[in-house]
Short mmCIF file of C-alpha atoms in Angstrom, two decimals:
data_model
loop_
_atom_site.label_atom_id
_atom_site.label_comp_id
_atom_site.label_asym_id
_atom_site.label_seq_id
_atom_site.Cartn_x
_atom_site.Cartn_y
_atom_site.Cartn_z
CA MET A 1078 6.05 182.42 132.57
CA ALA A 1079 2.55 183.09 131.69
CA ALA A 1080 1.03 181.41 128.94
CA GLY A 1081 0.12 184.48 127.26
CA MET A 1082 3.61 185.55 127.23
CA MET A 1083 4.90 182.26 125.84
CA ALA A 1084 2.28 182.37 122.80
CA GLU A 1085 3.46 185.75 121.87
CA ARG A 1086 6.94 183.96 121.18
CA GLY A 1087 5.12 181.89 118.60
CA LEU A 1088 4.69 178.84 120.54
CA PRO A 1089 1.61 176.47 120.05
CA LYS A 1090 -0.95 176.64 122.94
CA VAL A 1091 -1.38 173.24 124.38
CA ALA A 1092 -3.88 172.16 127.41
CA PHE A 1093 -2.41 169.67 129.99
CA ILE A 1094 -5.30 168.06 132.14
CA GLY A 1095 -3.96 165.95 134.90
CA THR A 1096 -6.08 162.97 136.30
CA GLY A 1097 -3.56 161.41 138.45
CA GLY A 1098 -1.54 158.17 138.14
CA THR A 1099 1.98 157.32 138.32
CA ILE A 1100 2.84 160.50 136.39
CA ALA A 1101 1.48 162.41 138.97
CA SER A 1102 2.85 160.38 141.82
CA LEU A 1103 5.65 161.11 144.39
CA GLY A 1104 7.33 158.23 146.23
CA ARG A 1105 9.07 158.16 149.63
CA ASP A 1106 12.43 159.03 147.82
CA ALA A 1107 14.26 158.63 144.46
CA LEU A 1108 14.60 154.67 144.36
CA ASP A 1109 10.94 154.14 145.51
CA ILE A 1110 9.65 153.01 141.94
CA LEU A 1111 7.14 150.35 142.95
CA ASP A 1112 5.46 151.24 146.23
CA TYR A 1113 5.07 154.94 145.55
CA GLY A 1114 1.25 154.58 145.85
CA ALA A 1115 1.60 154.11 149.67
CA THR A 1116 2.53 157.83 149.99
CA GLY A 1117 -0.84 159.10 148.66
CA ARG A 1118 1.11 161.98 147.35
CA ARG A 1119 -0.22 163.06 143.84
CA LEU A 1120 0.43 166.36 142.08
CA GLU A 1121 -2.20 168.61 140.38
CA ALA A 1122 -2.24 169.50 136.82
CA GLY A 1123 0.02 172.57 137.54
CA GLY A 1124 2.23 170.81 139.80
CA ILE A 1125 3.06 168.31 137.31
CA LEU A 1126 3.98 171.15 134.69
CA ALA A 1127 6.07 172.89 137.35
CA ALA A 1128 8.08 169.83 137.76
CA VAL A 1129 9.12 169.94 134.10
CA PRO A 1130 10.06 173.60 133.36
CA GLU A 1131 11.31 172.28 130.21
CA LEU A 1132 7.75 172.69 128.66
CA ALA A 1133 8.29 176.49 128.78
CA SER A 1134 10.36 176.03 125.53
CA VAL A 1135 8.19 173.72 123.78
CA ALA A 1136 4.48 175.04 124.18
CA ALA A 1137 2.41 177.77 125.86
CA MET A 1138 0.90 175.57 128.32
CA VAL A 1139 -2.43 175.76 130.02
CA PRO A 1140 -2.92 173.87 133.27
CA VAL A 1141 -6.34 172.34 133.84
CA PRO A 1142 -7.43 171.36 137.14
CA PHE A 1143 -9.45 167.92 137.28
CA GLN A 1144 -8.37 165.57 139.82
CA ALA A 1145 -5.32 163.21 141.22
CA VAL A 1146 -6.60 159.61 141.58
CA PRO A 1147 -5.18 156.17 140.59
CA SER A 1148 -6.17 155.03 137.49
CA PRO A 1149 -8.34 152.19 138.64
CA ALA A 1150 -10.64 154.79 139.91
CA ILE A 1151 -11.35 156.37 136.50
CA GLY A 1152 -14.39 154.94 134.42
CA PHE A 1153 -17.50 156.23 132.55
CA ALA A 1154 -18.15 159.46 134.96
CA GLU A 1155 -14.60 160.53 134.30
CA TRP A 1156 -14.89 159.98 130.58
CA ARG A 1157 -17.95 162.07 130.46
CA ALA A 1158 -16.59 164.82 132.39
CA LEU A 1159 -13.46 164.74 130.04
CA VAL A 1160 -15.53 165.17 126.90
CA GLY A 1161 -17.00 167.92 128.34
CA LEU A 1162 -13.86 169.41 129.63
CA CYS A 1163 -12.43 169.04 126.21
CA ALA A 1164 -15.05 170.69 124.67
CA ARG A 1165 -15.18 173.69 126.83
CA LEU A 1166 -11.54 173.99 126.52
CA ALA A 1167 -11.92 174.19 122.69
CA ALA A 1168 -14.33 176.65 122.91
CA ASP A 1169 -12.48 178.86 125.44
CA HIS A 1170 -9.22 178.74 123.52
CA PRO A 1171 -9.91 179.02 119.80
CA ASP A 1172 -6.02 179.10 119.31
CA LEU A 1173 -5.73 175.68 121.23
CA ALA A 1174 -3.34 173.40 119.25
CA GLY A 1175 -3.78 170.13 121.21
CA ILE A 1176 -5.07 168.71 124.61
CA VAL A 1177 -2.56 166.27 126.49
CA ILE A 1178 -4.14 164.26 129.35
CA GLY A 1179 -1.83 162.79 132.04
CA HIS A 1180 -3.36 159.52 133.13
CA GLY A 1181 -2.35 156.22 135.11
CA THR A 1182 -1.30 153.45 133.20
CA ALA A 1183 -3.55 150.72 134.36
CA THR A 1184 -6.58 151.85 132.57
CA LEU A 1185 -5.19 154.37 130.15
CA GLU A 1186 -5.87 152.61 127.14
CA GLU A 1187 -9.50 152.16 128.17
CA THR A 1188 -9.70 155.88 128.66
CA ALA A 1189 -7.97 156.60 125.39
CA TYR A 1190 -10.31 154.36 123.46
CA ALA A 1191 -13.55 155.46 124.94
CA LEU A 1192 -12.40 159.13 124.29
CA SER A 1193 -11.57 158.34 120.72
CA LEU A 1194 -15.12 157.27 120.21
CA THR A 1195 -17.05 160.17 122.09
CA LEU A 1196 -15.07 163.30 122.07
CA THR A 1197 -16.65 166.41 120.07
CA VAL A 1198 -13.45 168.13 119.41
CA ASP A 1199 -11.25 167.69 116.27
CA LEU A 1200 -8.19 169.03 117.90
CA PRO A 1201 -5.26 166.50 118.75
CA VAL A 1202 -5.91 164.93 122.25
CA VAL A 1203 -2.78 162.79 123.44
CA LEU A 1204 -2.96 160.64 126.44
CA VAL A 1205 0.30 160.24 128.44
CA GLY A 1206 1.60 158.33 131.62
CA SER A 1207 4.59 156.82 133.01
CA GLN A 1208 5.91 153.63 134.63
CA ARG A 1209 7.88 155.54 137.20
CA PRO A 1210 6.66 158.29 139.48
CA MET A 1211 7.65 162.00 139.01
CA SER A 1212 10.15 161.73 142.14
CA ALA A 1213 12.04 158.46 140.89
CA LEU A 1214 15.47 158.35 139.83
CA SER A 1215 15.56 157.95 135.99
CA THR A 1216 11.73 158.75 135.82
CA ASP A 1217 10.16 158.33 132.20
CA ALA A 1218 7.26 161.10 133.66
CA LYS A 1219 9.10 164.09 132.39
CA LEU A 1220 10.22 163.08 128.85
CA ASN A 1221 6.90 161.35 128.18
CA LEU A 1222 5.25 164.65 128.92
CA VAL A 1223 7.53 166.50 126.64
CA ALA A 1224 6.96 164.15 123.74
CA ALA A 1225 3.13 164.12 124.42
CA VAL A 1226 3.07 168.01 124.14
CA ARG A 1227 5.13 168.05 121.00
CA THR A 1228 2.80 165.45 119.67
CA ALA A 1229 -0.35 167.25 120.65
CA ALA A 1230 1.08 170.58 119.16
CA ALA A 1231 2.19 168.94 115.85
CA PRO A 1232 -0.27 169.69 113.00
CA GLU A 1233 0.37 166.21 111.53
CA SER A 1234 -1.41 164.85 114.47
CA ARG A 1235 -4.78 166.46 113.55
CA GLY A 1236 -7.27 163.92 112.09
CA ARG A 1237 -5.79 160.96 113.67
CA GLY A 1238 -7.84 160.17 116.48
CA VAL A 1239 -6.98 160.03 120.26
CA LEU A 1240 -3.32 159.19 120.64
CA VAL A 1241 -1.15 157.56 123.41
CA VAL A 1242 2.30 158.51 123.62
CA LEU A 1243 4.93 157.03 125.95
CA ASN A 1244 8.42 155.81 125.74
CA ASP A 1245 8.98 158.15 122.72
CA GLU A 1246 6.15 156.03 120.76
CA ILE A 1247 2.75 157.41 119.27
CA GLN A 1248 -0.03 154.69 119.11
CA ALA A 1249 -3.41 154.73 118.28
CA ALA A 1250 -6.19 154.64 120.79
CA ARG A 1251 -7.73 151.71 119.43
CA GLU A 1252 -5.11 149.49 119.00
CA VAL A 1253 -2.53 150.01 121.83
CA THR A 1254 -2.41 148.05 125.25
CA LYS A 1255 -0.29 147.86 128.41
CA THR A 1256 1.65 144.58 127.97
CA SER A 1257 4.09 144.69 131.17
CA VAL A 1258 3.76 145.61 134.77
CA ALA A 1259 7.03 147.58 134.96
CA ARG A 1260 8.92 147.84 131.97
CA LEU A 1261 9.20 151.26 130.34
CA GLN A 1262 8.17 149.83 126.80
CA THR A 1263 4.95 148.56 128.33
CA PHE A 1264 2.49 150.12 125.55
CA ARG A 1265 2.43 148.24 122.40
CA THR A 1266 0.43 147.56 119.42
CA PRO A 1267 0.75 143.79 118.71
CA ASP A 1268 -0.68 143.65 115.26
CA PHE A 1269 0.41 146.69 113.61
CA GLY A 1270 3.21 148.65 115.63
CA VAL A 1271 3.55 152.31 116.26
CA LEU A 1272 2.01 155.10 114.21
CA GLY A 1273 5.15 156.94 114.55
CA GLN A 1274 7.80 158.35 116.80
CA VAL A 1275 8.95 161.34 118.75
CA ASP A 1276 12.68 161.96 118.39
CA GLY A 1277 13.81 165.00 120.07
CA ASP A 1278 11.68 167.77 118.75
CA HIS A 1279 10.86 165.81 115.48
CA VAL A 1280 7.34 164.25 115.40
CA ARG A 1281 7.36 161.74 112.86
CA TYR A 1282 4.35 159.68 111.44
CA TYR A 1283 4.69 156.52 109.50
CA ARG A 1284 1.05 154.90 109.25
CA ARG A 1285 -2.61 155.72 110.01
CA SER A 1286 -4.91 153.91 111.72
CA GLU A 1287 -8.14 153.09 109.22
CA ARG A 1288 -10.86 152.59 111.79
CA ALA A 1289 -13.44 155.42 112.46
CA HIS A 1290 -13.09 157.67 115.13
CA ALA A 1291 -14.31 160.62 117.02
CA PRO A 1292 -15.48 163.35 116.28
CA GLY A 1293 -18.68 162.53 114.38
CA THR A 1294 -19.34 158.95 116.04
CA PRO A 1295 -23.00 158.18 116.85
CA PHE A 1296 -22.00 157.98 120.40
CA ASP A 1297 -22.94 160.89 122.62
CA ILE A 1298 -22.36 160.33 126.20
CA ARG A 1299 -22.71 163.78 127.53
CA ASP A 1300 -26.23 163.55 128.93
CA LEU A 1301 -26.05 159.81 130.07
CA THR A 1302 -25.81 159.11 133.59
CA ALA A 1303 -24.28 155.51 132.93
CA LEU A 1304 -23.64 153.08 130.21
CA PRO A 1305 -25.36 149.96 129.92
CA ARG A 1306 -23.90 147.17 131.96
CA VAL A 1307 -21.53 144.98 129.89
CA ASP A 1308 -19.44 142.43 131.78
CA ILE A 1309 -16.33 140.06 130.64
CA ALA A 1310 -16.38 136.51 131.17
CA TYR A 1311 -12.79 135.39 131.22
CA GLY A 1312 -12.17 131.69 129.35
CA TYR A 1313 -10.16 129.45 131.07
CA ALA A 1314 -9.92 125.42 130.97
CA ASP A 1315 -13.28 123.83 132.91
CA ALA A 1316 -15.11 127.16 132.78
CA ASP A 1317 -18.83 126.28 133.03
CA GLY A 1318 -20.66 129.36 132.56
CA THR A 1319 -21.19 130.28 136.22
CA ALA A 1320 -19.80 134.05 135.78
CA VAL A 1321 -22.02 134.32 132.65
CA ARG A 1322 -24.88 133.35 134.67
CA ALA A 1323 -23.90 135.61 137.35
CA PHE A 1324 -23.64 138.57 134.89
CA ARG A 1325 -26.98 138.06 133.59
CA ALA A 1326 -28.53 138.03 137.27
CA ALA A 1327 -26.73 141.44 137.72
CA GLY A 1328 -28.46 142.87 135.07
CA ALA A 1329 -25.94 142.66 131.99
CA ARG A 1330 -27.11 143.75 128.97
CA GLY A 1331 -23.99 142.82 127.11
CA LEU A 1332 -21.30 140.15 127.64
CA VAL A 1333 -17.85 139.87 126.15
CA ALA A 1334 -16.06 136.46 126.23
CA ALA A 1335 -12.46 136.78 126.73
CA GLY A 1336 -12.28 133.26 124.49
CA LEU A 1337 -9.33 130.85 124.12
CA ALA A 1338 -7.73 131.84 121.11
CA PRO A 1339 -9.08 132.03 118.24
CA GLY A 1340 -12.30 132.58 119.94
CA MET A 1341 -13.64 129.58 121.79
CA VAL A 1342 -14.81 128.43 125.27
CA PRO A 1343 -15.34 125.28 127.06
CA PRO A 1344 -18.87 123.65 126.45
CA GLY A 1345 -20.48 124.68 129.64
CA GLU A 1346 -19.42 128.09 129.22
CA ALA A 1347 -20.69 128.01 125.47
CA GLU A 1348 -24.02 126.85 126.57
CA ALA A 1349 -24.36 129.76 129.03
CA LEU A 1350 -23.34 132.39 126.38
CA GLU A 1351 -25.57 130.82 123.64
CA ALA A 1352 -28.54 131.01 126.48
CA ALA A 1353 -27.48 134.56 127.13
CA ALA A 1354 -27.64 135.47 123.50
CA ALA A 1355 -31.13 133.86 123.02
CA ALA A 1356 -32.35 135.78 126.11
CA GLY A 1357 -31.44 138.90 124.37
CA ILE A 1358 -28.39 139.78 125.78
CA VAL A 1359 -25.67 141.06 122.93
CA VAL A 1360 -22.64 138.67 123.19
CA VAL A 1361 -19.17 139.49 121.58
CA MET A 1362 -16.33 137.00 121.38
CA SER A 1363 -13.04 138.33 122.12
CA THR A 1364 -9.90 136.46 123.07
CA ARG A 1365 -7.68 136.48 125.94
CA ALA A 1366 -4.75 136.06 123.47
CA GLY A 1367 -4.02 139.85 123.15
CA SER A 1368 -3.62 139.64 119.27
CA GLY A 1369 -5.48 138.58 116.20
CA VAL A 1370 -9.02 138.99 114.71
CA VAL A 1371 -11.60 136.42 116.08
CA PRO A 1372 -13.27 134.82 113.11
CA LEU A 1373 -17.00 134.88 112.90
CA SER A 1374 -16.94 130.88 112.36
CA THR A 1375 -20.31 128.89 111.88
CA ARG A 1376 -19.98 128.06 115.61
CA LEU A 1377 -20.44 131.32 116.72
CA ARG A 1378 -22.98 132.10 114.42
CA GLU A 1379 -25.11 129.39 115.35
CA ARG A 1380 -25.13 130.39 118.99
CA GLY A 1381 -25.92 134.16 117.86
CA ILE A 1382 -22.52 135.25 119.24
CA LEU A 1383 -20.77 138.54 117.56
CA SER A 1384 -17.12 139.13 116.74
CA ALA A 1385 -15.02 141.64 118.43
CA ASP A 1386 -12.74 141.80 115.51
CA ASN A 1387 -9.32 142.32 116.88
CA LEU A 1388 -10.29 144.42 119.82
CA THR A 1389 -9.02 143.38 123.11
CA PRO A 1390 -11.84 142.09 125.99
CA GLN A 1391 -11.61 145.47 127.69
CA LYS A 1392 -11.96 147.62 124.84
CA ALA A 1393 -14.58 145.28 123.21
CA ARG A 1394 -16.46 145.80 126.18
CA ILE A 1395 -16.32 149.65 126.01
CA LEU A 1396 -17.43 149.55 122.16
CA LEU A 1397 -20.23 147.27 123.21
CA ALA A 1398 -21.38 149.44 125.84
CA LEU A 1399 -21.50 152.66 123.50
CA ALA A 1400 -23.10 150.50 120.88
CA LEU A 1401 -26.16 149.47 123.10
CA THR A 1402 -26.90 153.23 123.75
CA VAL A 1403 -27.91 153.45 120.11
CA THR A 1404 -29.05 150.01 119.20
CA ALA A 1405 -29.37 146.36 120.49
CA GLU A 1406 -29.70 144.77 117.10
CA PRO A 1407 -26.93 142.38 116.71
CA GLU A 1408 -26.68 142.88 112.97
CA ALA A 1409 -26.30 146.71 113.75
CA VAL A 1410 -23.83 146.17 116.54
CA ALA A 1411 -21.80 143.81 114.41
CA ARG A 1412 -21.75 146.78 111.70
CA LEU A 1413 -20.21 149.05 114.71
CA PHE A 1414 -17.83 146.76 115.60
CA ALA A 1415 -16.73 146.50 111.69
CA THR A 1416 -16.40 150.43 111.81
CA TYR A 1417 -14.92 151.25 115.20
#
């Protein structure tokens, strides 16, 4: 049924952008739930919607062609394109209730956080993925998509920033992370829990994320060709700073340390990070623990290293790279980390 005809029935209009990933994938057969990527078969946005005809009773869907790739292939260029595409959809469809973006789960949280800092529209934008391909027995792709569309269409979703919906749970882009390779309940918010839940056709919220988000941030990536280089140095016993020195040689303008909890690194790594900060590279300490705030200790202050607050290393990298598009002054960067 055409979107216009459905809209006449009073259904909300929701755009769906397909970027690929497991939710778009087709395996060899219904029992192929692990090696489906080997087939190379992925549905475009229209094909994904066609595979879930039940959406016709939920919203007037607008399929938006984009691409169909594994999520490890998605990064800054795609984030910039999605920012522009969402703006065009909002302009072309004044009656649009929300936007859903289908995405592979490997980097879904990174795209969600990047968009939550850079979008220029105030519509609900929901990222959705699946742990099992569309072709699998007991796939989660179809119901995840229905839940995401219901969330994007709900008036209560406005003003909450970019959302992530899988497994009937609504999560904040800044806070959520993938915690399991294959389990359906992989997306979790360790410190704070879900924002809400989707139970059947009911979208219910129970809390709100307090950190600032788009639109209205200082991060405008629409005319950028690339983000400043920011790398992540993973902390481990006996780390001696080799990776830090290599990242400096490669031209890094910022470094995130995925430190040992609660925000420490071995002596050799600490010396390399301190030298990087002294050389004008902005260094931020996160933790490999996956949860909790890195305290801005006297030791970090003396070494010129900032705290990532409770951001995971991969999200701290995104915020630091965006921060460096507007300032390289450590105190100003620290304020951005306290805001977003």
